[in-house]
Coordinates of C-alpha atoms in Angstrom, one line a residue:
M1 CA -50.1 53.6 20.7
T2 CA -47.2 54.8 18.7
A3 CA -46.3 53.8 15.2
A4 CA -43.1 52.2 16.5
L5 CA -45.0 50.0 19.0
R6 CA -47.4 49.0 16.3
A7 CA -44.6 48.0 14.0
I8 CA -43.1 45.6 16.5
P9 CA -45.9 43.0 16.6
A10 CA -46.3 43.3 12.8
A11 CA -42.6 42.4 12.3
A12 CA -42.9 39.7 14.9
A13 CA -45.9 38.3 13.2
A14 CA -44.1 38.3 9.9
R15 CA -41.3 36.4 11.4
R16 CA -43.8 34.0 12.9
A17 CA -44.9 32.9 9.5
R18 CA -43.9 29.4 10.7
P19 CA -44.5 26.2 8.7
A20 CA -47.7 25.5 10.6
T21 CA -49.1 29.0 9.9
A22 CA -48.0 28.9 6.3
A23 CA -49.6 25.5 5.9
A24 CA -52.8 26.8 7.4
G25 CA -52.7 29.7 4.9
A26 CA -52.1 27.3 2.0
L27 CA -55.0 25.1 3.1
L28 CA -57.4 28.0 3.4
L29 CA -56.2 29.2 -0.1
I30 CA -57.0 25.7 -1.5
V31 CA -60.4 25.6 0.2
L32 CA -61.4 29.1 -1.0
G33 CA -60.1 28.3 -4.5
W34 CA -62.2 25.1 -4.5
L35 CA -65.3 26.9 -3.4
V36 CA -65.0 30.2 -5.4
V37 CA -62.8 29.7 -8.5
Y38 CA -63.0 26.0 -9.3
P39 CA -66.8 26.1 -10.1
L40 CA -66.3 29.2 -12.3
L41 CA -63.5 27.5 -14.2
L42 CA -65.7 24.4 -14.8
V43 CA -68.4 26.7 -16.3
L44 CA -65.8 28.2 -18.6
V45 CA -64.7 24.7 -19.7
D46 CA -68.2 23.6 -20.2
A47 CA -68.9 26.6 -22.4
V48 CA -66.3 25.3 -24.9
R49 CA -66.8 21.6 -24.6
T50 CA -69.1 19.7 -26.8
E51 CA -72.3 18.0 -25.5
A52 CA -72.6 15.9 -28.6
T53 CA -72.2 12.1 -28.7
G54 CA -71.3 9.5 -31.3
A55 CA -70.3 10.7 -34.8
E56 CA -71.1 14.3 -34.0
A57 CA -68.7 14.2 -31.1
L58 CA -66.0 12.7 -33.4
R59 CA -66.4 15.7 -35.7
A60 CA -65.8 18.0 -32.8
A61 CA -62.0 17.7 -32.4
G62 CA -61.1 16.4 -29.0
G63 CA -64.5 17.1 -27.5
W64 CA -63.9 20.8 -27.6
T65 CA -65.9 23.2 -29.6
L66 CA -66.7 26.9 -30.0
E67 CA -70.1 26.1 -31.5
Y68 CA -71.9 27.4 -28.5
V69 CA -69.9 30.6 -28.4
R70 CA -70.7 31.1 -32.1
E71 CA -74.4 30.3 -31.4
F72 CA -74.3 33.0 -28.6
L73 CA -72.8 35.5 -31.0
R74 CA -75.3 34.6 -33.8
R75 CA -78.4 35.1 -31.7
P76 CA -79.7 38.7 -31.5
T77 CA -81.7 37.7 -28.4
E78 CA -78.4 37.0 -26.5
W79 CA -76.9 40.4 -27.4
R80 CA -80.2 42.1 -26.6
A81 CA -80.3 40.4 -23.1
L82 CA -76.7 41.4 -22.4
W83 CA -77.3 45.0 -23.6
D84 CA -80.5 45.2 -21.6
S85 CA -78.6 44.1 -18.5
F86 CA -76.0 46.8 -19.0
W87 CA -78.3 49.7 -19.7
I88 CA -80.8 48.8 -17.0
S89 CA -77.9 48.8 -14.5
V90 CA -76.6 52.2 -15.8
V91 CA -80.1 53.8 -15.5
S92 CA -80.6 52.2 -12.1
V93 CA -77.4 53.9 -11.0
L94 CA -78.7 57.3 -12.3
L95 CA -82.1 56.9 -10.7
A96 CA -80.8 55.7 -7.4
G97 CA -78.3 58.5 -7.3
A98 CA -81.0 61.1 -8.2
I99 CA -83.0 60.0 -5.2
G100 CA -80.4 59.0 -2.7
I101 CA -77.9 61.9 -2.9
P102 CA -80.4 64.8 -2.4
L103 CA -82.0 62.8 0.5
A104 CA -78.5 62.4 2.1
V105 CA -77.8 66.1 1.8
L106 CA -81.2 66.9 3.2
F107 CA -80.8 64.7 6.3
A108 CA -77.1 65.3 6.9
R109 CA -77.0 69.1 6.4
Y110 CA -80.3 70.4 7.7
D111 CA -82.0 70.3 11.0
F112 CA -85.8 70.1 11.2
P113 CA -88.5 68.4 13.3
G114 CA -88.3 64.6 13.2
R115 CA -85.0 64.5 11.3
R116 CA -83.4 61.6 13.3
L117 CA -86.5 59.4 13.1
L118 CA -87.1 60.1 9.5
G119 CA -83.4 59.5 8.7
A120 CA -83.9 55.9 10.0
V121 CA -87.2 55.4 8.1
I122 CA -85.6 56.5 4.8
A123 CA -83.2 53.6 5.1
L124 CA -85.9 51.0 5.7
P125 CA -85.9 49.5 2.1
A126 CA -82.5 48.1 3.1
V127 CA -84.2 45.5 5.4
L128 CA -86.7 44.5 2.7
P129 CA -85.5 41.2 1.1
P130 CA -85.4 41.6 -2.7
L131 CA -88.2 39.2 -3.6
V132 CA -90.4 40.6 -0.8
G133 CA -89.9 44.1 -2.1
V134 CA -90.9 43.0 -5.6
V135 CA -94.1 41.3 -4.2
A136 CA -94.9 44.4 -2.2
F137 CA -94.7 46.5 -5.4
L138 CA -96.9 44.0 -7.1
F139 CA -99.6 44.3 -4.5
L140 CA -99.3 48.1 -4.4
Y141 CA -98.9 49.2 -8.1
G142 CA -99.6 46.0 -10.1
E143 CA -102.7 45.8 -12.3
S144 CA -104.6 44.1 -9.4
G145 CA -102.9 46.2 -6.7
F146 CA -104.3 48.9 -4.5
F147 CA -103.6 51.8 -6.8
A148 CA -105.0 50.2 -9.9
R149 CA -108.2 49.1 -8.1
L150 CA -108.6 52.6 -6.7
V151 CA -108.3 54.2 -10.1
Q152 CA -110.7 51.6 -11.5
A153 CA -113.2 52.4 -8.8
V154 CA -112.9 56.2 -9.1
F155 CA -113.2 56.3 -12.9
G156 CA -115.5 53.3 -13.3
L157 CA -113.1 51.4 -15.5
E158 CA -113.8 47.7 -16.5
T159 CA -110.2 46.7 -16.8
A160 CA -107.0 47.6 -15.0
P161 CA -105.7 51.0 -16.1
W162 CA -102.1 49.8 -16.5
R163 CA -99.8 46.7 -16.5
L164 CA -96.8 46.8 -14.3
E165 CA -94.4 45.1 -16.7
G166 CA -91.2 45.6 -18.7
A167 CA -88.2 47.8 -18.3
G168 CA -90.1 50.6 -16.6
A169 CA -91.4 48.4 -13.9
I170 CA -87.9 46.9 -13.3
L171 CA -86.4 50.3 -13.0
M172 CA -89.1 51.5 -10.6
V173 CA -88.3 48.6 -8.3
H174 CA -84.5 49.1 -8.6
A175 CA -84.8 52.8 -7.9
Y176 CA -86.9 52.2 -4.8
S177 CA -84.6 49.4 -3.4
M178 CA -81.2 50.7 -4.4
Y179 CA -81.3 54.5 -3.6
V180 CA -80.4 53.4 -0.1
Y181 CA -76.8 52.7 -1.1
F182 CA -76.3 56.3 -2.3
Y183 CA -78.2 57.6 0.7
L184 CA -76.2 55.8 3.3
F185 CA -72.8 56.2 1.7
T186 CA -73.2 59.9 0.9
R187 CA -74.8 60.7 4.3
A188 CA -71.9 59.0 6.1
A189 CA -69.4 61.0 4.0
L190 CA -71.1 64.3 4.7
L191 CA -71.1 63.5 8.4
S192 CA -67.4 62.8 8.2
L193 CA -66.5 66.1 6.6
D194 CA -64.1 68.2 8.5
A195 CA -65.8 71.5 9.4
A196 CA -62.3 73.2 9.6
Q197 CA -61.9 72.6 5.8
L198 CA -65.2 74.4 5.1
E199 CA -64.2 77.2 7.4
A200 CA -60.8 77.5 5.8
A201 CA -62.4 77.7 2.3
A202 CA -64.8 80.4 3.5
S203 CA -61.9 82.4 5.1
L204 CA -60.1 82.3 1.8
G205 CA -63.1 83.9 0.1
A206 CA -64.5 80.8 -1.6
G207 CA -68.3 81.0 -2.2
R208 CA -70.8 78.2 -1.6
W209 CA -70.5 76.7 -5.1
R210 CA -66.7 77.0 -5.2
T211 CA -66.5 75.3 -1.8
A212 CA -68.8 72.5 -3.0
Q213 CA -66.8 72.1 -6.2
R214 CA -63.3 72.2 -4.7
V215 CA -63.8 70.8 -1.2
V216 CA -67.1 68.9 -0.7
L217 CA -67.3 67.0 -4.0
P218 CA -63.7 65.6 -3.8
A219 CA -64.4 64.4 -0.3
L220 CA -67.6 62.8 -1.4
A221 CA -66.1 61.1 -4.5
P222 CA -65.2 57.8 -2.7
A223 CA -68.7 57.5 -1.3
L224 CA -70.4 58.3 -4.7
T225 CA -68.2 55.8 -6.4
G226 CA -68.9 53.2 -3.8
G227 CA -72.7 53.8 -4.1
A228 CA -72.5 53.7 -7.9
L229 CA -70.5 50.5 -7.8
L230 CA -72.8 48.7 -5.4
T231 CA -75.9 49.8 -7.3
F232 CA -74.5 48.8 -10.6
M233 CA -73.4 45.3 -9.5
T234 CA -76.6 44.7 -7.6
S235 CA -78.7 45.7 -10.6
L236 CA -76.6 43.6 -12.9
A237 CA -77.2 40.6 -10.7
S238 CA -80.8 41.4 -10.1
F239 CA -83.2 38.5 -10.7
S240 CA -86.4 39.0 -8.7
A241 CA -87.6 42.1 -10.4
P242 CA -86.8 41.0 -14.0
Y243 CA -88.3 37.6 -13.2
I244 CA -91.6 38.9 -11.8
F245 CA -92.1 42.1 -13.9
G246 CA -90.0 41.3 -17.0
G247 CA -92.7 39.8 -19.2
G248 CA -91.1 39.6 -22.6
F249 CA -88.2 41.9 -21.5
R250 CA -85.2 39.8 -20.6
V251 CA -82.0 40.6 -18.9
M252 CA -79.1 38.1 -18.9
T253 CA -79.9 36.7 -15.4
T254 CA -83.4 35.6 -16.5
Q255 CA -82.1 34.6 -20.0
I256 CA -79.7 32.1 -18.3
V257 CA -82.5 30.5 -16.4
A258 CA -84.7 30.3 -19.4
T259 CA -81.9 28.8 -21.5
R260 CA -81.3 26.1 -18.9
L261 CA -85.1 25.4 -18.7
N262 CA -85.0 24.9 -22.5
G263 CA -82.3 22.2 -22.0
E264 CA -79.5 24.2 -23.7
N265 CA -77.0 23.8 -20.9
A266 CA -73.9 24.5 -22.9
L267 CA -75.4 27.8 -24.2
A268 CA -76.3 28.7 -20.7
M269 CA -72.7 28.3 -19.7
V270 CA -71.6 30.7 -22.4
E271 CA -74.3 33.2 -21.2
T272 CA -72.9 32.8 -17.7
V273 CA -69.4 33.5 -18.8
A274 CA -70.6 36.6 -20.8
L275 CA -72.4 38.0 -17.7
S276 CA -69.3 37.3 -15.5
L277 CA -67.1 39.1 -18.0
L278 CA -69.4 42.1 -18.0
A279 CA -69.5 42.2 -14.2
L280 CA -65.7 41.9 -13.9
A281 CA -65.2 44.6 -16.6
A282 CA -67.5 46.9 -14.7
L283 CA -65.7 46.2 -11.5
A284 CA -62.3 46.9 -13.1
L285 CA -63.7 50.2 -14.6
F286 CA -65.0 51.4 -11.3
R287 CA -61.8 50.5 -9.5
G288 CA -59.9 52.3 -12.2
T289 CA -61.9 55.5 -11.5
D290 CA -61.9 55.1 -7.8
S291 CA -59.7 57.5 -6.0
G292 CA -60.9 56.7 -2.5
G293 CA -60.0 53.1 -1.9
Y294 CA -63.2 51.2 -2.7
G295 CA -62.1 47.7 -3.5
A296 CA -63.8 44.6 -4.6
G297 CA -65.1 44.1 -1.3
G298 CA -66.8 47.4 -1.2
G299 CA -64.7 48.6 1.6
S300 CA -65.4 52.1 2.5
A301 CA -63.1 54.9 2.6
V302 CA -65.7 57.2 3.9
G303 CA -64.3 59.5 6.4
A304 CA -60.7 58.4 5.7
G305 CA -58.3 61.2 6.6
T306 CA -60.8 63.3 8.5
K307 CA -59.5 64.5 11.8
G308 CA -61.7 67.4 12.8
T309 CA -65.3 67.8 13.9
A310 CA -68.1 67.3 11.5
P311 CA -70.1 70.5 10.6
A312 CA -73.3 70.9 12.5
P313 CA -76.6 70.6 10.6
A314 CA -77.9 74.0 9.5
V315 CA -81.0 74.9 11.5
V316 CA -83.9 76.0 9.3
R317 CA -85.1 79.1 11.1
H318 CA -87.9 80.3 8.9
R319 CA -91.1 78.8 10.3
G320 CA -92.7 78.2 7.0
A321 CA -89.7 76.5 5.6
R322 CA -89.4 74.3 8.6
V323 CA -93.1 73.2 8.3
A324 CA -92.7 72.6 4.6
L325 CA -89.6 70.6 5.1
A326 CA -91.2 68.5 7.8
V327 CA -94.3 67.9 5.7
F328 CA -92.2 66.9 2.7
S329 CA -90.1 64.5 4.7
W330 CA -93.0 62.8 6.5
S331 CA -94.9 62.5 3.2
L332 CA -91.8 60.9 1.7
A333 CA -91.5 58.5 4.6
V334 CA -95.2 57.5 4.1
V335 CA -94.5 56.8 0.4
L336 CA -91.4 54.8 1.3
L337 CA -93.4 52.8 3.9
L338 CA -96.3 52.0 1.6
P339 CA -94.8 48.8 0.2
H340 CA -94.3 47.5 3.8
L341 CA -97.8 48.6 4.9
T342 CA -99.3 47.0 1.7
L343 CA -97.7 43.7 2.5
L344 CA -99.1 43.8 6.0
V345 CA -102.6 44.7 4.9
V346 CA -102.7 41.9 2.2
S347 CA -101.4 39.3 4.7
F348 CA -104.8 39.7 6.6
V349 CA -106.9 39.1 3.4
P350 CA -108.5 35.5 3.3
L351 CA -108.2 33.6 0.1
G352 CA -110.8 34.4 -2.6
T353 CA -112.4 37.3 -0.7
W354 CA -110.8 40.2 -2.5
T355 CA -111.9 40.5 -6.1
T356 CA -112.7 43.9 -7.6
E357 CA -113.0 46.1 -4.4
A358 CA -110.6 48.9 -3.8
I359 CA -110.3 47.9 -0.2
P360 CA -110.3 44.2 1.0
P361 CA -113.8 43.4 2.3
A362 CA -112.7 40.7 4.8
W363 CA -109.9 40.4 7.3
S364 CA -108.6 37.5 9.3
L365 CA -105.5 35.8 10.7
A366 CA -106.2 32.7 8.6
N367 CA -103.0 33.2 6.5
Y368 CA -100.8 33.3 9.6
A369 CA -102.6 30.4 11.1
A370 CA -101.9 28.4 7.9
L371 CA -98.2 29.2 8.2
V372 CA -98.0 27.9 11.7
G373 CA -100.6 25.1 11.6
D374 CA -99.9 23.5 8.3
P375 CA -96.6 21.5 8.4
V376 CA -96.2 21.9 4.6
R377 CA -96.3 25.7 4.9
L378 CA -94.2 25.8 8.0
R379 CA -91.4 23.8 6.5
P380 CA -90.0 26.5 4.2
L381 CA -89.8 28.9 7.2
L382 CA -87.8 26.4 9.2
N383 CA -85.7 25.5 6.2
S384 CA -84.7 29.2 5.7
L385 CA -83.8 29.5 9.3
W386 CA -81.5 26.6 9.5
L387 CA -80.0 27.1 6.1
A388 CA -79.2 30.7 6.9
T389 CA -77.9 29.9 10.3
L390 CA -75.5 27.1 9.1
A391 CA -74.2 29.2 6.1
T392 CA -73.7 32.3 8.3
A393 CA -71.8 30.4 11.0
A394 CA -69.5 28.8 8.4
A395 CA -68.9 32.1 6.6
V396 CA -68.0 33.8 9.9
A397 CA -65.7 31.0 10.9
L398 CA -63.9 31.1 7.5
S399 CA -63.7 34.8 7.5
L400 CA -62.3 34.9 11.0
A401 CA -59.6 32.4 10.1
A402 CA -58.7 34.2 6.9
A403 CA -58.6 37.6 8.5
A404 CA -56.3 36.3 11.3
L405 CA -54.0 34.8 8.7
I406 CA -54.1 37.9 6.5
V407 CA -53.8 40.7 9.1
R408 CA -52.1 39.1 12.1
R409 CA -49.9 36.2 10.6
R410 CA -49.2 37.9 7.3
V411 CA -49.0 34.5 5.6
P412 CA -47.6 34.1 2.0
G413 CA -50.5 34.5 -0.5
R414 CA -52.5 36.8 1.7
R415 CA -53.4 39.0 -1.2
A416 CA -54.8 36.0 -3.1
L417 CA -56.8 35.1 0.1
D418 CA -58.2 38.6 0.2
L419 CA -59.2 38.5 -3.5
L420 CA -60.9 35.1 -3.2
L421 CA -62.9 36.3 -0.2
A422 CA -64.2 39.3 -2.3
L423 CA -64.7 37.6 -5.6
P424 CA -68.2 36.3 -5.1
W425 CA -69.4 39.8 -4.6
A426 CA -68.4 40.7 -8.1
V427 CA -70.1 37.7 -9.7
P428 CA -73.9 37.7 -10.1
G429 CA -75.8 35.2 -8.0
T430 CA -77.2 33.4 -11.0
V431 CA -73.7 32.8 -12.3
F432 CA -72.6 31.3 -9.0
A433 CA -75.7 29.1 -8.8
I434 CA -75.0 27.7 -12.3
A435 CA -71.3 27.2 -11.4
L436 CA -72.1 25.3 -8.2
A437 CA -74.7 23.2 -10.0
T438 CA -72.0 22.4 -12.6
A439 CA -69.3 21.6 -10.1
F440 CA -71.3 19.5 -7.7
S441 CA -73.5 17.4 -10.0
V442 CA -70.7 14.9 -10.9
W443 CA -69.0 12.2 -8.7
A444 CA -65.3 12.7 -9.4
P445 CA -63.6 13.0 -5.9
W446 CA -60.1 13.0 -7.4
F447 CA -61.0 16.1 -9.3
G448 CA -62.6 17.8 -6.3
R449 CA -66.2 17.1 -7.5
V450 CA -68.8 15.4 -5.4
V451 CA -72.6 15.1 -5.9
L452 CA -74.3 17.7 -3.7
I453 CA -77.1 18.6 -6.1
G454 CA -80.4 17.2 -4.7
T455 CA -79.0 17.0 -1.2
I456 CA -79.6 19.3 1.8
W457 CA -76.0 20.7 1.6
I458 CA -76.0 22.5 -1.7
L459 CA -78.0 25.5 -0.5
P460 CA -76.0 26.2 2.6
L461 CA -72.8 25.9 0.5
A462 CA -74.3 28.4 -2.0
Y463 CA -75.3 30.8 0.7
L464 CA -71.8 30.4 2.3
V465 CA -70.0 31.4 -0.9
R466 CA -72.3 34.3 -1.5
N467 CA -71.9 35.6 2.0
L468 CA -68.1 35.4 2.2
P469 CA -67.6 39.0 1.0
I470 CA -70.0 40.3 3.6
T471 CA -68.6 38.6 6.6
S472 CA -64.9 38.9 5.5
R473 CA -65.1 42.6 4.8
A474 CA -66.5 43.2 8.3
T475 CA -64.0 40.9 9.9
L476 CA -61.0 42.3 8.1
A477 CA -62.0 45.8 8.9
G478 CA -62.4 44.8 12.6
F479 CA -59.0 43.1 12.6
R480 CA -57.3 46.1 11.0
A481 CA -58.7 48.5 13.5
L482 CA -57.7 46.3 16.4
D483 CA -54.6 47.3 18.3
P484 CA -52.1 44.5 18.0
S485 CA -50.6 45.3 21.4
Y486 CA -53.5 43.3 23.0
D487 CA -52.1 40.2 21.4
E488 CA -48.6 41.1 22.7
A489 CA -50.0 41.7 26.2
A490 CA -51.8 38.3 26.2
A491 CA -48.7 36.5 24.9
S492 CA -46.5 38.2 27.6
L493 CA -49.0 36.8 30.2
G494 CA -48.5 33.3 28.8
A495 CA -51.7 32.9 26.8
G496 CA -51.4 30.7 23.7
H497 CA -52.9 31.6 20.3
W498 CA -56.2 29.9 20.9
R499 CA -56.7 31.3 24.3
T500 CA -55.8 34.8 23.0
L501 CA -58.2 34.4 20.2
R502 CA -61.0 33.2 22.4
R503 CA -60.6 35.5 25.4
V504 CA -59.2 38.7 23.8
T505 CA -59.5 38.9 20.0
V506 CA -63.1 37.6 19.4
P507 CA -64.7 39.7 22.2
L508 CA -63.0 42.8 20.8
L509 CA -64.1 41.9 17.3
R510 CA -67.7 41.3 18.4
P511 CA -69.1 44.5 16.8
S512 CA -67.6 43.7 13.5
L513 CA -68.5 40.0 13.6
M514 CA -72.1 40.8 14.6
A515 CA -72.4 43.4 11.8
G516 CA -71.2 40.9 9.1
A517 CA -73.1 38.0 10.6
T518 CA -76.5 39.8 10.8
L519 CA -76.2 41.1 7.2
A520 CA -75.1 37.7 5.9
F521 CA -77.9 36.0 7.8
V522 CA -80.6 38.4 6.5
T523 CA -79.2 38.0 3.0
A524 CA -79.3 34.2 3.1
L525 CA -82.8 34.3 4.8
G526 CA -84.3 36.1 1.8
D527 CA -82.2 34.6 -1.0
F528 CA -84.1 33.9 -4.2
V529 CA -81.5 34.1 -6.9
T530 CA -79.4 31.0 -6.0
S531 CA -82.3 29.2 -4.4
I532 CA -84.4 29.0 -7.5
V533 CA -81.6 27.1 -9.3
L534 CA -80.5 24.8 -6.5
Y535 CA -83.4 24.0 -4.3
T536 CA -85.2 20.7 -3.9
Y537 CA -88.8 20.3 -2.6
D538 CA -87.5 19.3 0.8
T539 CA -85.1 22.2 1.1
R540 CA -87.3 24.9 -0.5
P541 CA -86.8 28.2 1.4
I542 CA -89.4 31.0 2.1
S543 CA -88.6 32.8 -1.2
L544 CA -89.6 29.8 -3.3
E545 CA -92.8 29.3 -1.3
I546 CA -93.7 33.0 -1.8
L547 CA -93.3 32.4 -5.6
A548 CA -95.4 29.2 -5.4
S549 CA -98.2 31.0 -3.5
L550 CA -98.3 33.8 -6.0
R551 CA -98.6 31.2 -8.9
Q552 CA -101.5 29.7 -7.1
S553 CA -103.1 33.2 -6.6
D554 CA -102.9 32.7 -2.9
V555 CA -101.7 36.3 -2.3
G556 CA -102.6 36.4 1.4
V557 CA -100.2 33.6 2.2
A558 CA -97.5 35.0 0.0
A559 CA -97.9 38.4 1.8
A560 CA -97.9 36.6 5.2
Y561 CA -94.6 34.9 4.3
G562 CA -93.3 38.3 3.2
V563 CA -94.3 40.0 6.5
V564 CA -92.7 37.1 8.5
L565 CA -89.5 37.5 6.5
M566 CA -89.5 41.3 6.9
A567 CA -90.1 41.0 10.7
L568 CA -87.3 38.4 11.1
S569 CA -84.9 40.6 9.1
A570 CA -85.7 43.6 11.3
A571 CA -85.4 41.5 14.5
I572 CA -82.1 40.1 13.4
F573 CA -80.7 43.6 12.6
A574 CA -81.9 44.8 16.0
L575 CA -80.4 41.9 17.9
G576 CA -77.2 42.2 15.9
A577 CA -76.9 45.9 16.8
D578 CA -77.7 45.2 20.4
W579 CA -75.2 42.3 20.8
G580 CA -72.6 44.0 18.7
G581 CA -72.9 47.3 20.5
A582 CA -72.4 45.5 23.8
G583 CA -69.0 44.2 22.8

């Protein structure tokens, strides 16, 4: 399709920004503004509004006050929590990069036995929901975990040899769960390199290091920036690891929840604003240093501009080196799979049968039977399934409508629509949970506020908002890659907009829609950050039931929930890949 032919539908679409289309764009802009921006603005207002009553309120001019801001600035604990959030995120980026980048180079550039299978195994932490990963680490490396018990048994110690707690434990979990971002991004960039560029550099006399410096690194820069951005923002928003392993060490996400539990709601609003500002400043900094096109939505520029064939992996010919490389890679795979295997093993341990032994003395299916046979334990599983399904369906529908208006109809305000779809990705989940709790705990319909707290609708709404960046990035990428001449052909055959969308556009977009939907579903299925703020007993999801089981020392049931969650996530990814690939 020529550029001229592509330009015709675009111009026609621009001309077709008819009143009905423009009205649809304006309506969607209002809906997204209400869902994404309005709750955050209410948090900002509540941070500078007095909670006092009576004479104290009269002293606060007009009900507005900076007292809580001053209180935030006065307390060393607040500054320490904000600083700890920042440096933990920076170190997480460094650790994740130190693990993920060499692995990407190894699996993209060298050929050795089992490379393809191991390449998939290396990415497995991506399917481990955050809370489940934390629990698996607890069972494996915690003071009552496998390794601690093994060391106790070997050396005859009476107490656990260590405590998995504090900043070190948080960084350990972050490094394990987030190196995947660097690995996947860098590997994709290496596989997208143009071999002709490398050959041209060699023919000009450039050595290996000069080629790496002048050709390879600039080509990898967008991928490295994207991996660093995703790792930093995920670490900044991390709640599960600091909550379980933090102990006396607090980052801002756990500080916000602790402040709310203490009843200091206004101060929690100031903390929420402070964390949001830090996240937005980091996003702006990364975007300022990004030369490859990573935007707020994390869109990838990997491979952009490449036209040639990717370089073939170098075959390791020395027998000893091949064996050493294979042994190292398989050993690494076993280490990476240990958390998954640990969770599986613990899920077969009956309650109260594993005390001081290094290996559990009894095994049974009792924990799984309890999940299925006990309606109280089955309910969180069913809750998570319907909550994730409803939120994902709504997020996909909104993203599809927005992408059609942005890409095809080119409605006025499309840049604002794009920004609103990406904004929840830049704001930590705890912040959004607090914002939604603030917005939807008051009955004031004329001001866009209704009471959803305590109802079954607040969690699907929270998951929907959090999933919008995931589904919208995939859908927008699919629309932008779609040849607009299909729409023109359908229109020339007399098909209306809805018929074209249903019979032509959606089938062609199926791979993108399935990719976004599966990732959004799995994210919602394992959500813990927003759920812990907004759940009720009747809508408690799996993640909260895992936490409750851990608090009751019922580790077998907690592990069984984790295994079910992990299996569901893997099954959804497999189904999504299958259905999406068939499109």
